[in-house]
Coordinates of C-alpha atoms and ligand atoms in Angstrom, one line a residue:
M1294 CA 16.6 -22.9 -10.8
T1295 CA 17.7 -24.6 -7.6
R1296 CA 21.1 -23.7 -6.2
L1297 CA 23.2 -25.3 -3.6
P1298 CA 23.3 -23.5 -0.4
A1299 CA 26.3 -21.5 0.7
W1300 CA 28.1 -24.1 2.8
G1301 CA 31.4 -22.4 2.4
M1302 CA 30.4 -19.1 3.9
L1303 CA 29.1 -20.6 7.1
G1304 CA 32.2 -21.5 9.1
A1305 CA 30.9 -24.3 11.2
A1306 CA 28.6 -25.9 8.7
S1307 CA 28.9 -29.6 8.1
V1308 CA 29.7 -31.1 4.7
A1309 CA 26.8 -32.1 2.5
S1310 CA 26.3 -35.7 2.0
A1311 CA 26.1 -36.7 -1.6
A1312 CA 23.2 -39.0 -0.7
L1313 CA 21.0 -36.0 0.3
T1314 CA 18.4 -35.0 -2.2
S1315 CA 18.5 -31.3 -2.8
Q1316 CA 15.5 -30.8 -0.7
D1317 CA 17.2 -32.6 2.2
A1318 CA 20.3 -30.5 1.7
F1319 CA 18.2 -27.4 1.8
R1320 CA 16.4 -28.6 4.9
T1321 CA 19.7 -29.4 6.7
H1322 CA 21.1 -26.0 5.6
C1323 CA 18.0 -24.4 7.1
S1324 CA 18.2 -26.2 10.4
Q1325 CA 21.8 -25.3 10.9
F1326 CA 21.5 -21.7 9.7
A1327 CA 20.2 -20.3 13.0
H1328 CA 23.4 -21.2 14.8
Q1329 CA 25.5 -19.5 12.2
I1330 CA 23.9 -16.1 12.4
D1331 CA 26.0 -13.6 14.2
I1332 CA 24.8 -10.1 13.6
P1333 CA 24.9 -7.3 16.2
N1334 CA 21.5 -6.7 17.8
V1335 CA 20.0 -9.8 16.1
K1336 CA 18.5 -12.6 18.2
V1337 CA 17.4 -15.6 16.2
N1338 CA 14.2 -17.2 17.6
M1339 CA 14.1 -20.0 15.1
A1340 CA 14.9 -21.2 11.6
E1341 CA 12.6 -23.9 10.3
F1342 CA 12.0 -25.6 7.1
V1343 CA 8.5 -25.1 5.8
P1344 CA 7.6 -27.5 3.0
G1345 CA 5.4 -26.2 0.1
G1346 CA 1.7 -26.7 0.7
T1347 CA 2.0 -26.1 4.5
N1348 CA -0.9 -24.2 6.1
L1349 CA 1.4 -22.4 8.5
S1350 CA 0.0 -21.7 12.0
L1351 CA 1.0 -18.2 13.4
P1352 CA 0.1 -18.3 17.1
D1353 CA 2.4 -15.4 17.9
N1354 CA 0.8 -13.0 15.5
A1355 CA -1.2 -10.4 17.4
A1356 CA -5.0 -11.2 17.3
S1357 CA -5.8 -7.8 15.9
C1358 CA -3.6 -8.6 12.8
N1359 CA -6.3 -11.1 12.0
A1360 CA -4.0 -13.5 10.3
P1361 CA -3.5 -16.7 12.5
Y1362 CA -2.3 -18.8 9.6
Q1363 CA -0.8 -18.6 6.1
V1364 CA -0.7 -21.1 3.3
V1365 CA 2.8 -21.4 2.0
S1366 CA 3.0 -22.8 -1.5
V1367 CA 6.7 -23.4 -2.0
D1368 CA 9.5 -24.8 0.1
V1369 CA 11.1 -22.1 2.3
C1370 CA 13.5 -21.7 5.1
R1371 CA 11.8 -19.5 7.6
V1372 CA 14.0 -17.5 10.0
A1373 CA 12.3 -15.5 12.8
M1374 CA 14.3 -12.9 14.7
A1375 CA 14.1 -10.1 17.2
V1376 CA 16.3 -7.1 16.2
S1377 CA 16.8 -4.3 18.7
T1378 CA 16.6 -0.9 17.2
S1379 CA 17.4 1.1 20.3
N1380 CA 17.7 0.5 24.1
S1381 CA 13.9 0.6 24.4
S1382 CA 12.6 -0.8 21.1
E1383 CA 12.9 -3.8 18.8
I1384 CA 11.4 -5.2 15.7
T1385 CA 10.2 -8.7 15.0
L1386 CA 11.7 -9.7 11.7
E1387 CA 11.1 -12.7 9.5
A1388 CA 13.3 -13.8 6.5
W1389 CA 11.9 -16.4 4.1
F1390 CA 14.4 -18.1 1.8
P1391 CA 12.8 -20.1 -0.9
R1392 CA 14.5 -23.3 -2.2
D1393 CA 13.7 -22.2 -5.8
Y1394 CA 15.6 -19.0 -5.5
Q1395 CA 15.8 -16.6 -8.4
G1396 CA 18.7 -14.5 -7.0
R1397 CA 16.7 -11.4 -5.8
F1398 CA 16.2 -9.8 -2.4
L1399 CA 12.9 -8.2 -1.5
S1400 CA 11.3 -6.4 1.5
T1401 CA 7.6 -6.3 2.1
G1402 CA 5.9 -3.5 4.0
N1403 CA 3.0 -2.9 6.5
G1404 CA -0.5 -1.4 6.6
G1405 CA -2.4 1.2 8.6
L1406 CA -0.8 1.8 12.0
S1407 CA 0.4 -1.8 12.3
G1408 CA 2.3 -3.6 13.8
C1409 CA 1.7 -6.8 11.6
I1410 CA 4.1 -8.8 9.6
Q1411 CA 2.3 -9.3 6.2
Y1412 CA 2.8 -13.1 6.0
Y1413 CA 0.7 -13.2 2.8
D1414 CA 3.3 -10.9 1.1
L1415 CA 6.1 -13.1 2.4
A1416 CA 4.3 -16.2 1.0
Y1417 CA 3.6 -14.4 -2.3
T1418 CA 7.1 -13.1 -3.0
A1419 CA 8.8 -16.3 -1.8
Q1420 CA 6.6 -18.1 -4.3
L1421 CA 8.0 -15.8 -7.0
G1422 CA 11.5 -16.8 -6.0
F1423 CA 12.6 -13.8 -3.9
A1424 CA 14.5 -14.0 -0.6
T1425 CA 12.0 -12.0 1.3
V1426 CA 11.8 -10.2 4.6
G1427 CA 8.9 -8.7 6.6
A1428 CA 9.0 -6.9 9.9
N1429 CA 6.3 -5.9 12.5
N1430 CA 7.2 -2.2 12.1
G1431 CA 8.3 -2.0 15.8
H1432 CA 5.1 -3.0 17.6
N1433 CA 2.5 -5.7 17.6
G1434 CA -1.1 -5.3 16.5
T1435 CA -3.1 -2.6 14.7
S1436 CA -3.5 0.0 17.4
G1437 CA -1.4 3.2 17.8
E1438 CA -1.3 2.8 21.5
P1439 CA 2.3 1.5 21.6
F1440 CA 3.4 5.0 20.4
L1441 CA 2.2 6.6 23.6
S1442 CA 5.3 8.0 25.4
H1443 CA 7.5 5.8 23.3
P1444 CA 9.1 7.9 20.6
E1445 CA 11.5 5.0 19.8
V1446 CA 8.6 2.8 18.8
L1447 CA 7.2 5.6 16.7
E1448 CA 10.6 6.1 15.0
D1449 CA 10.6 2.4 14.1
F1450 CA 7.1 2.8 12.6
V1451 CA 8.1 5.9 10.5
Y1452 CA 11.2 4.5 8.9
R1453 CA 13.6 2.4 11.0
S1454 CA 11.8 -0.9 11.0
L1455 CA 11.8 -1.2 7.3
H1456 CA 15.4 0.0 6.9
T1457 CA 16.7 -2.3 9.7
G1458 CA 15.0 -5.3 8.1
V1459 CA 16.6 -4.5 4.8
V1460 CA 20.1 -4.2 6.3
V1461 CA 19.8 -7.4 8.3
G1462 CA 17.9 -9.2 5.5
K1463 CA 20.5 -8.4 2.9
E1464 CA 23.2 -9.7 5.1
L1465 CA 21.3 -12.9 5.8
T1466 CA 20.6 -13.4 2.1
Q1467 CA 24.3 -13.1 1.4
S1468 CA 25.1 -15.8 3.8
F1469 CA 22.2 -18.1 3.1
Y1470 CA 22.8 -18.3 -0.6
E1471 CA 26.3 -18.7 -2.0
E1472 CA 25.6 -16.4 -4.9
G1473 CA 24.1 -13.7 -2.7
F1474 CA 21.6 -11.6 -4.5
K1475 CA 21.8 -9.6 -7.8
K1476 CA 19.1 -6.9 -7.2
S1477 CA 16.9 -5.7 -4.4
Y1478 CA 13.2 -4.9 -4.5
Y1479 CA 10.4 -3.6 -2.4
L1480 CA 6.7 -4.3 -2.6
G1481 CA 4.1 -2.5 -0.4
C1482 CA 0.8 -0.7 -0.4
S1483 CA -0.9 1.9 1.8
T1484 CA 1.4 2.4 4.8
G1485 CA 3.6 0.0 2.7
G1486 CA 3.4 2.5 -0.1
R1487 CA 4.5 5.3 2.2
Q1488 CA 7.4 3.1 3.5
G1489 CA 8.5 2.5 -0.1
W1490 CA 8.6 6.3 -0.7
K1491 CA 10.3 6.9 2.6
S1492 CA 13.0 4.5 1.6
I1493 CA 13.4 6.3 -1.8
Q1494 CA 13.7 9.6 0.0
K1495 CA 15.9 8.6 2.9
Y1496 CA 17.8 5.5 1.9
P1497 CA 18.1 5.8 -1.9
N1498 CA 20.5 2.8 -2.1
D1499 CA 18.3 0.3 -0.3
F1500 CA 16.4 -0.8 -3.4
D1501 CA 16.9 -1.1 -7.1
G1502 CA 13.2 -1.3 -7.7
V1503 CA 10.3 -0.1 -5.6
V1504 CA 6.7 -1.0 -6.2
A1505 CA 4.7 1.5 -4.1
G1506 CA 0.9 1.3 -4.1
A1507 CA -1.7 3.8 -2.7
P1508 CA 1.0 5.5 -0.6
A1509 CA -0.1 6.9 2.8
F1510 CA 2.3 9.8 2.3
N1511 CA 1.5 13.4 3.2
M1512 CA 0.5 11.3 6.2
I1513 CA -0.5 14.0 8.6
G1514 CA -2.6 15.5 5.8
L1515 CA -4.1 12.1 5.4
F1516 CA -4.8 11.7 9.2
S1517 CA -6.5 15.1 9.1
W1518 CA -8.5 14.3 6.0
S1519 CA -9.6 10.9 7.4
A1520 CA -10.7 12.7 10.6
H1521 CA -12.7 15.4 8.8
F1522 CA -15.5 13.2 7.4
Y1523 CA -17.0 12.7 10.8
P1524 CA -17.5 16.4 11.5
I1525 CA -19.1 16.7 8.0
L1526 CA -21.4 13.7 8.2
G1527 CA -22.0 13.3 11.9
P1528 CA -23.1 10.2 13.8
K1529 CA -25.7 7.8 12.5
G1530 CA -29.2 9.4 12.7
S1531 CA -28.0 13.0 12.4
D1532 CA -29.5 15.2 9.6
T1533 CA -26.2 15.2 7.7
Y1534 CA -25.6 11.4 7.9
L1535 CA -26.1 9.2 4.8
S1536 CA -26.6 5.4 5.1
P1537 CA -24.8 3.0 2.8
A1538 CA -28.0 2.7 0.8
E1539 CA -28.0 6.5 0.4
W1540 CA -24.3 6.4 -0.7
K1541 CA -25.3 3.9 -3.3
V1542 CA -27.8 6.5 -4.6
V1543 CA -25.0 9.0 -4.7
H1544 CA -22.8 6.6 -6.5
E1545 CA -25.4 5.9 -9.2
E1546 CA -25.8 9.6 -9.7
I1547 CA -22.1 10.1 -10.1
L1548 CA -21.9 7.3 -12.6
R1549 CA -24.8 8.8 -14.5
Q1550 CA -22.8 12.0 -14.8
C1551 CA -19.3 10.6 -15.3
D1552 CA -19.3 6.9 -16.4
T1553 CA -19.4 7.6 -20.1
L1554 CA -16.9 10.5 -20.2
D1555 CA -14.4 7.9 -21.3
G1556 CA -16.6 6.6 -24.0
A1557 CA -17.8 3.4 -22.3
K1558 CA -20.7 2.7 -20.0
D1559 CA -19.0 0.0 -17.9
G1560 CA -19.5 1.3 -14.3
I1561 CA -15.9 2.5 -14.2
I1562 CA -14.7 6.1 -14.3
E1563 CA -11.3 6.0 -16.2
D1564 CA -10.2 9.5 -15.5
T1565 CA -11.6 10.9 -12.2
D1566 CA -10.1 14.3 -13.0
L1567 CA -12.8 14.8 -15.6
C1568 CA -15.5 14.0 -13.1
Q1569 CA -16.8 17.0 -11.1
P1570 CA -20.1 15.7 -9.8
I1571 CA -23.0 18.1 -9.0
L1572 CA -25.2 16.4 -6.4
S1573 CA -28.2 18.8 -6.3
P1574 CA -30.2 16.7 -8.7
L1575 CA -30.5 14.2 -5.8
I1576 CA -32.5 16.7 -3.6
C1577 CA -36.0 15.2 -3.1
A1578 CA -38.7 17.1 -5.0
P1579 CA -41.1 19.0 -2.6
G1580 CA -43.7 16.6 -1.3
A1581 CA -42.0 13.6 -2.7
K1582 CA -43.5 10.5 -1.1
N1583 CA -40.9 7.9 -2.2
R1584 CA -37.6 9.1 -0.9
T1585 CA -35.5 5.9 -1.6
S1586 CA -33.7 7.5 -4.5
C1587 CA -33.4 11.1 -3.3
L1588 CA -31.8 12.9 -0.3
S1589 CA -32.5 15.9 1.9
A1590 CA -30.9 19.2 1.0
T1591 CA -28.8 18.9 4.2
Q1592 CA -27.6 15.5 3.1
V1593 CA -26.7 16.6 -0.3
H1594 CA -24.8 19.6 1.1
A1595 CA -22.8 17.2 3.4
A1596 CA -22.1 14.7 0.6
Q1597 CA -20.9 17.6 -1.7
Q1598 CA -18.4 18.6 1.0
V1599 CA -16.9 15.1 1.0
F1600 CA -15.8 15.8 -2.6
A1601 CA -14.0 19.1 -1.7
P1602 CA -10.3 19.4 -0.8
L1603 CA -9.3 19.9 2.8
Y1604 CA -7.7 23.2 3.7
G1605 CA -6.0 24.2 7.0
L1606 CA -7.1 27.2 9.1
N1607 CA -4.5 29.4 7.3
G1608 CA -5.8 28.3 3.9
T1609 CA -3.1 25.8 3.0
L1610 CA -4.2 22.8 1.1
L1611 CA -3.8 19.8 3.5
Y1612 CA -5.3 17.1 1.3
P1613 CA -7.1 16.9 -2.0
R1614 CA -10.7 15.7 -2.4
M1615 CA -12.0 12.2 -2.2
Q1616 CA -12.1 11.0 -5.8
P1617 CA -15.6 10.3 -7.1
G1618 CA -16.5 6.6 -7.7
S1619 CA -15.5 5.3 -4.3
E1620 CA -18.8 6.0 -2.5
E1621 CA -20.0 2.5 -2.0
L1622 CA -16.6 1.2 -0.8
A1623 CA -16.1 4.2 1.5
A1624 CA -19.6 4.2 3.1
P1625 CA -19.0 1.4 5.7
I1626 CA -15.5 2.7 6.7
M1627 CA -15.0 6.4 6.1
Y1628 CA -18.6 7.6 6.3
N1629 CA -19.9 5.2 9.0
G1630 CA -20.9 7.7 11.6
Q1631 CA -17.8 7.2 13.7
P1632 CA -14.5 9.0 13.9
F1633 CA -11.8 7.3 11.9
Q1634 CA -9.8 5.0 14.2
Y1635 CA -6.3 5.6 12.9
S1636 CA -6.8 9.4 13.0
T1637 CA -8.1 9.2 16.6
D1638 CA -5.1 7.0 17.6
W1639 CA -2.7 9.5 16.1
W1640 CA -4.0 12.5 18.1
K1641 CA -4.5 10.5 21.2
Y1642 CA -1.2 8.6 21.3
V1643 CA 1.1 10.8 19.4
V1644 CA -0.1 14.4 19.2
Y1645 CA -1.6 14.9 22.6
N1646 CA -0.2 12.0 24.6
D1647 CA -3.5 11.6 26.2
S1648 CA -5.3 8.3 26.1
S1649 CA -8.5 9.8 27.3
W1650 CA -8.7 12.1 24.2
Q1651 CA -11.7 11.3 22.0
G1652 CA -11.9 11.4 18.3
E1653 CA -15.3 13.1 18.3
K1654 CA -13.5 16.2 19.5
W1655 CA -11.4 16.6 16.4
T1656 CA -11.6 19.9 14.5
I1657 CA -9.4 21.5 11.8
R1658 CA -7.6 23.3 14.6
D1659 CA -6.0 20.0 15.6
A1660 CA -4.4 19.7 12.2
A1661 CA -1.9 22.5 12.6
L1662 CA -0.2 21.1 15.7
A1663 CA 0.1 17.7 14.2
M1664 CA 1.6 19.1 11.1
A1665 CA 4.1 21.2 13.1
Q1666 CA 5.2 18.0 15.0
N1667 CA 5.7 15.8 12.0
P1668 CA 7.7 13.3 14.0
Y1669 CA 10.7 11.8 12.2
N1670 CA 9.3 13.4 9.0
I1671 CA 6.4 10.9 8.8
Q1672 CA 5.0 13.2 6.1
T1673 CA 7.2 11.4 3.6
W1674 CA 6.5 14.3 1.2
D1675 CA 10.0 15.3 -0.1
G1676 CA 9.8 16.3 -3.7
D1677 CA 13.5 15.9 -4.5
V1678 CA 14.3 12.2 -5.1
S1679 CA 17.4 12.8 -7.2
P1680 CA 19.7 10.7 -5.0
F1681 CA 17.5 7.7 -5.8
K1682 CA 17.5 8.6 -9.5
K1683 CA 21.3 9.0 -9.4
A1684 CA 21.6 5.6 -7.7
G1685 CA 19.8 4.1 -10.7
G1686 CA 16.7 3.3 -8.8
R1687 CA 13.3 2.7 -10.4
V1688 CA 9.9 3.2 -8.9
L1689 CA 6.5 2.0 -10.1
H1690 CA 3.8 3.9 -8.2
Y1691 CA 0.2 2.8 -8.6
H1692 CA -3.0 3.9 -7.0
G1693 CA -6.6 2.7 -7.4
T1694 CA -8.9 5.5 -8.5
Q1695 CA -11.8 3.9 -6.6
D1696 CA -9.7 4.0 -3.4
Q1697 CA -12.0 4.5 -0.4
L1698 CA -9.2 5.1 2.2
I1699 CA -6.5 7.2 0.5
S1700 CA -7.6 9.5 -2.3
S1701 CA -5.7 8.8 -5.5
D1702 CA -5.7 12.6 -6.1
N1703 CA -3.0 12.8 -3.4
S1704 CA -0.8 10.6 -5.6
K1705 CA -1.3 12.9 -8.5
W1706 CA -0.4 15.8 -6.2
Y1707 CA 2.8 14.1 -5.3
Y1708 CA 3.7 13.3 -8.9
A1709 CA 3.3 17.0 -9.7
R1710 CA 5.4 17.9 -6.7
V1711 CA 8.3 15.7 -7.8
A1712 CA 8.0 17.1 -11.3
D1713 CA 8.0 20.7 -10.0
T1714 CA 10.7 20.2 -7.4
M1715 CA 13.1 18.4 -9.7
G1716 CA 12.2 20.4 -12.8
L1717 CA 11.4 17.3 -14.8
P1718 CA 8.6 16.8 -17.3
P1719 CA 6.8 13.4 -17.4
S1720 CA 9.0 12.3 -20.3
S1721 CA 12.0 12.6 -18.1
L1722 CA 10.4 11.3 -14.9
D1723 CA 9.5 8.2 -17.0
E1724 CA 13.2 7.2 -17.0
F1725 CA 12.9 6.3 -13.3
Y1726 CA 9.5 7.1 -11.9
R1727 CA 6.3 5.8 -13.5
F1728 CA 2.8 6.4 -12.0
F1729 CA -0.2 4.3 -12.9
P1730 CA -3.7 5.3 -11.7
I1731 CA -5.6 2.0 -11.7
S1732 CA -9.3 2.5 -12.7
G1733 CA -11.8 0.4 -10.8
M1734 CA -9.4 -0.5 -8.0
G1735 CA -10.3 0.2 -4.4
H1736 CA -7.7 0.5 -1.6
C1737 CA -4.8 -1.7 -2.7
G1738 CA -7.2 -4.1 -4.4
G1739 CA -10.9 -4.8 -4.7
G1740 CA -13.3 -2.5 -6.6
D1741 CA -15.4 -2.7 -9.7
G1742 CA -12.7 -2.9 -12.4
A1743 CA -9.6 -4.6 -13.6
Y1744 CA -7.6 -4.4 -10.3
G1745 CA -5.7 -7.7 -10.6
I1746 CA -2.2 -6.4 -11.2
G1747 CA -0.2 -8.9 -9.2
Q1748 CA 0.5 -6.6 -6.2
G1749 CA -0.3 -9.5 -3.9
L1750 CA -1.7 -13.0 -3.6
S1751 CA -5.3 -11.8 -3.9
T1752 CA -4.7 -9.8 -7.0
Y1753 CA -2.5 -12.3 -8.8
A1754 CA -3.3 -12.9 -12.4
G1755 CA -0.1 -14.4 -13.8
T1756 CA 3.6 -13.8 -13.7
D1757 CA 3.9 -12.2 -17.2
P1758 CA 5.4 -8.7 -16.6
E1759 CA 2.4 -7.2 -18.5
D1760 CA 0.1 -8.6 -15.8
N1761 CA 2.2 -8.3 -12.7
V1762 CA 3.6 -5.1 -11.3
L1763 CA 6.4 -6.8 -9.4
M1764 CA 7.6 -8.8 -12.4
A1765 CA 7.3 -5.6 -14.5
M1766 CA 9.7 -4.0 -12.0
V1767 CA 12.1 -6.9 -12.3
R1768 CA 12.1 -6.6 -16.1
W1769 CA 12.6 -2.8 -15.9
V1770 CA 15.5 -3.1 -13.5
E1771 CA 17.2 -6.1 -15.0
D1772 CA 16.4 -5.8 -18.7
G1773 CA 15.8 -2.1 -19.1
V1774 CA 12.3 -2.6 -20.4
A1775 CA 10.1 -0.1 -18.7
P1776 CA 6.3 -0.7 -18.3
E1777 CA 4.2 1.3 -20.8
T1778 CA 1.0 0.1 -19.3
V1779 CA -0.1 -2.1 -16.4
R1780 CA -2.6 -4.7 -17.5
G1781 CA -5.2 -5.5 -14.9
A1782 CA -7.6 -8.4 -14.6
K1783 CA -11.2 -8.0 -13.8
F1784 CA -12.3 -11.1 -11.8
A1785 CA -15.8 -12.3 -12.4
N1786 CA -16.4 -13.4 -8.8
G1787 CA -13.8 -11.9 -6.5
P1788 CA -10.1 -12.5 -6.2
G1789 CA -8.6 -15.4 -8.0
S1790 CA -11.8 -16.3 -9.8
E1791 CA -12.3 -16.5 -13.5
I1792 CA -11.0 -13.5 -15.4
E1793 CA -13.9 -11.6 -17.0
Y1794 CA -11.8 -9.1 -18.9
R1795 CA -8.4 -7.4 -18.9
R1796 CA -7.7 -3.7 -19.3
K1797 CA -4.4 -1.9 -19.9
H1798 CA -4.0 1.0 -17.4
C1799 CA -2.2 4.0 -18.7
R1800 CA 0.9 5.7 -17.4
Y1801 CA 0.1 9.1 -15.8
P1802 CA -0.6 11.8 -17.0
R1803 CA -2.2 9.9 -19.9
H1804 CA -5.7 8.4 -19.5
N1805 CA -7.8 5.7 -21.1
V1806 CA -10.4 6.4 -23.8
F1807 CA -12.7 3.8 -25.3
V1808 CA -12.3 4.0 -29.1
G1809 CA -14.0 0.7 -30.0
P1810 CA -14.9 -1.1 -32.0
G1811 CA -16.7 -3.7 -29.9
N1812 CA -17.1 -4.1 -26.2
Y1813 CA -15.4 -2.3 -23.4
T1814 CA -14.2 -5.8 -22.3
D1815 CA -11.8 -5.8 -25.2
E1816 CA -8.5 -4.4 -24.0
N1817 CA -7.6 -3.3 -27.5
A1818 CA -10.6 -1.1 -27.8
W1819 CA -9.0 1.4 -25.5
R1820 CA -6.3 4.0 -26.1
C1821 CA -4.1 5.9 -23.7
V1822 CA -4.3 9.6 -24.6
Ligands
NAG3143 C1 -5.6 -23.3 7.4 O1 -5.9 -23.5 8.7 C2 -6.9 -22.8 9.3 C3 -7.0 -23.0 10.8 O2 -7.0 -24.4 11.1 C4 -8.2 -23.1 8.6 O3 -9.2 -22.3 9.1 C5 -8.0 -22.8 7.1 O4 -9.2 -23.1 6.4 C6 -6.8 -23.5 6.5 N1 -6.6 -23.1 5.2 C7 -6.5 -24.0 4.2 C8 -6.3 -23.4 2.8 O5 -6.3 -25.1 4.4
NAG3144 C1 21.2 3.7 25.3 O1 22.2 3.4 24.4 C2 23.2 4.3 24.2 C3 24.1 3.9 23.1 O2 23.3 3.8 21.9 C4 23.9 4.5 25.5 O3 24.8 5.6 25.4 C5 22.9 4.9 26.6 O4 23.5 5.0 27.9 C6 21.8 3.9 26.7 N1 20.8 4.4 27.6 C7 20.2 3.6 28.5 C8 19.1 4.2 29.4 O5 20.5 2.4 28.7
NAG3145 C1 5.7 -8.9 19.4 O1 5.3 -10.2 19.5 C2 6.3 -11.1 19.5 C3 5.8 -12.5 19.4 O2 4.8 -12.8 20.5 C4 7.2 -10.9 20.8 O3 8.3 -11.8 20.8 C5 7.7 -9.5 20.7 O4 8.4 -9.2 21.9 C6 6.5 -8.5 20.6 N1 7.1 -7.2 20.4 C7 6.8 -6.1 21.0 C8 7.4 -4.9 20.7 O5 5.9 -6.2 21.9
NAG3146 C1 -39.5 3.9 -4.6 O1 -38.5 4.1 -5.6 C2 -37.6 3.0 -5.8 C3 -36.5 3.4 -6.7 O2 -36.8 4.5 -7.5 C4 -38.4 1.8 -6.2 O3 -37.5 0.7 -6.4 C5 -39.4 1.5 -5.2 O4 -40.2 0.4 -5.6 C6 -40.3 2.7 -4.9 N1 -41.1 2.4 -3.7 C7 -42.4 2.6 -3.7 C8 -43.2 2.3 -2.4 O5 -43.0 3.1 -4.6
NAG3147 C1 3.8 14.3 23.3 O1 5.1 13.6 23.4 C2 6.0 13.8 22.3 C3 7.2 13.0 22.5 O2 6.9 11.8 23.0 C4 6.3 15.3 22.2 O3 7.1 15.5 21.1 C5 5.0 16.1 22.1 O4 5.3 17.5 22.1 C6 4.1 15.8 23.2 N1 2.8 16.5 23.0 C7 2.3 17.2 23.9 C8 1.0 17.9 23.5 O5 2.7 17.4 25.0
NAG3148 C1 -0.2 27.0 7.2 O1 -0.3 25.7 7.9 C2 0.5 24.7 7.4 C3 0.0 23.4 8.1 O2 -0.3 23.6 9.4 C4 1.9 25.0 7.6 O3 2.7 24.0 7.1 C5 2.2 26.3 6.8 O4 3.5 26.7 7.0 C6 1.3 27.4 7.2 N1 1.4 28.5 6.3 C7 1.5 29.8 6.7 C8 1.7 30.8 5.6 O5 1.5 30.1 7.8
NAG3149 C1 -20.2 -6.2 -23.2 O1 -19.7 -7.2 -22.3 C2 -20.5 -7.3 -21.1 C3 -19.9 -8.2 -20.1 O2 -19.5 -9.4 -20.7 C4 -21.9 -7.7 -21.5 O3 -22.7 -7.7 -20.3 C5 -22.5 -6.7 -22.5 O4 -23.8 -7.1 -22.9 C6 -21.6 -6.5 -23.7 N1 -22.1 -5.4 -24.5 C7 -22.2 -5.5 -25.8 C8 -22.6 -4.3 -26.5 O5 -21.9 -6.5 -26.4

């Protein structure tokens, strides 16, 4: 569905030559577009035509973003801008307009504490025909250092970058395409999931459909929780520390206790709520010579604490437990004998404004001050989202139940919080808010199970709405067909490889049970109960 560009709306535009192919017309339109943008606070750095198949070089992307190039599969007009958000802050914004446009606007999000335009999400959503924007969230790179003594930069990070990108992006989309756009969407995971929920809570009219994965909301609770593993497990070599190989032993014991609770021995725990592992069987027998598959009592005690919720000094729940099943994924990043970088950055650059502060010093006493500050309401924990509901918005929330960085139990807590606050049972929430725990999915992707649900390029398994959360959202918003399940692909050898099997993930609070007959690889041998 190729449409002619919006010549008429662009005052100074020249007249299209009938001799131009539509690609040439598009190209010309793109090259002239930069000069026709006149939006307050927006400075256009370039507008360039990027032909499909280009391996786009991104020399300006901060090195820590670790993304110096991006393959772009379809023809797009790429517009790069600086947009000032206050006297002392600005965002870098990109808008990608595909030639094969499907009439929809979309914004992408960010991750961690970055600072990085997610070019892979721009490429992915442009390929699906969306006019798409992505911003750098107010600073460049993955560190929290730019927040130090710059509240404006922090404000961009918490909510303003995304919203500004949406306001500017919608205006540009209206002028780039004659027909404008019919609906607006959001796709993000992790910090991007939090940004999606922030938008729902604060700007309920920005999107018709939000796909929010593994949200980093209850964010100060999350920073505290991420910080608290180091005091439990200690540095490498301490009595409480477990090596990745020892975490593998813990994982195998957890599977022994919990894998078959859903009826199938497939290495996947479908409902982690049913799994309450007891790790004492792992304590080495007295005098044991071979200690490769057992642990010291001190290690078992430490490991058991990892699966306990985190409470503040006054007894308030700050963050739920790490869900069992994620041990092997979490070992190299959460349990690696070092303080967690994002948490350290938060106390250093935001809470204490002290770049000499060290993460090793963190104790639970540090949580209360951070919670009391809650700058710009970064918590993103409001339970009343009725303005979004009233505006006709829809949200598809997903969370991998093997997530090693953000416990999916926190998403369940939020779901209950919305239900309680709004006084709505799941059957009513289903009208606009559907939550899908994704078994066997790590943080936003990866993991041992059927995690390919089309949330990005590396989890793409088709455009059928059954297999693709973004297209499921489009169908929900535009055709009123709500997703009953989210079907995931299990890749045989990593992202994009052959699909070994598919599994339909259930809408919370239902969960999957294997009923047979046949193999667990048969999607029809499972029931949501
Ligand atoms: C894109 O370019 C980079 C840098 O030259 C290269 O490393 C990468 O392999 C290229 N990717 C593809 C798919 O061609
Ligand atoms: C910042 O901008 C505001 C208007 O938004 C203006 O009133 C103020 O004087 C400016 N401050 C500085 C330091 O330029
Ligand atoms: C981020 O990087 C871009 C590209 O190098 C630069 O133009 C922009 O000024 C940087 N933004 C900030 C806030 O440093
Ligand atoms: C120790 O136990 C592990 C696993 O139980 C086994 O693979 C290994 O061969 C044993 N090592 C020795 C020296 O017996
Ligand atoms: C650090 O600075 C922020 C504003 O930039 C302020 O809100 C906060 O109270 C400061 N923290 C301390 C411990 O001084
Ligand atoms: C306990 O601490 C939390 C987080 O620091 C705070 O939000 C809450 O209000 C406190 N509750 C009481 C009863 O003091
Ligand atoms: C089920 O499928 C898996 C993966 O293809 C295979 O390894 C296993 O042997 C099958 N089990 C049965 C009982 O057929």
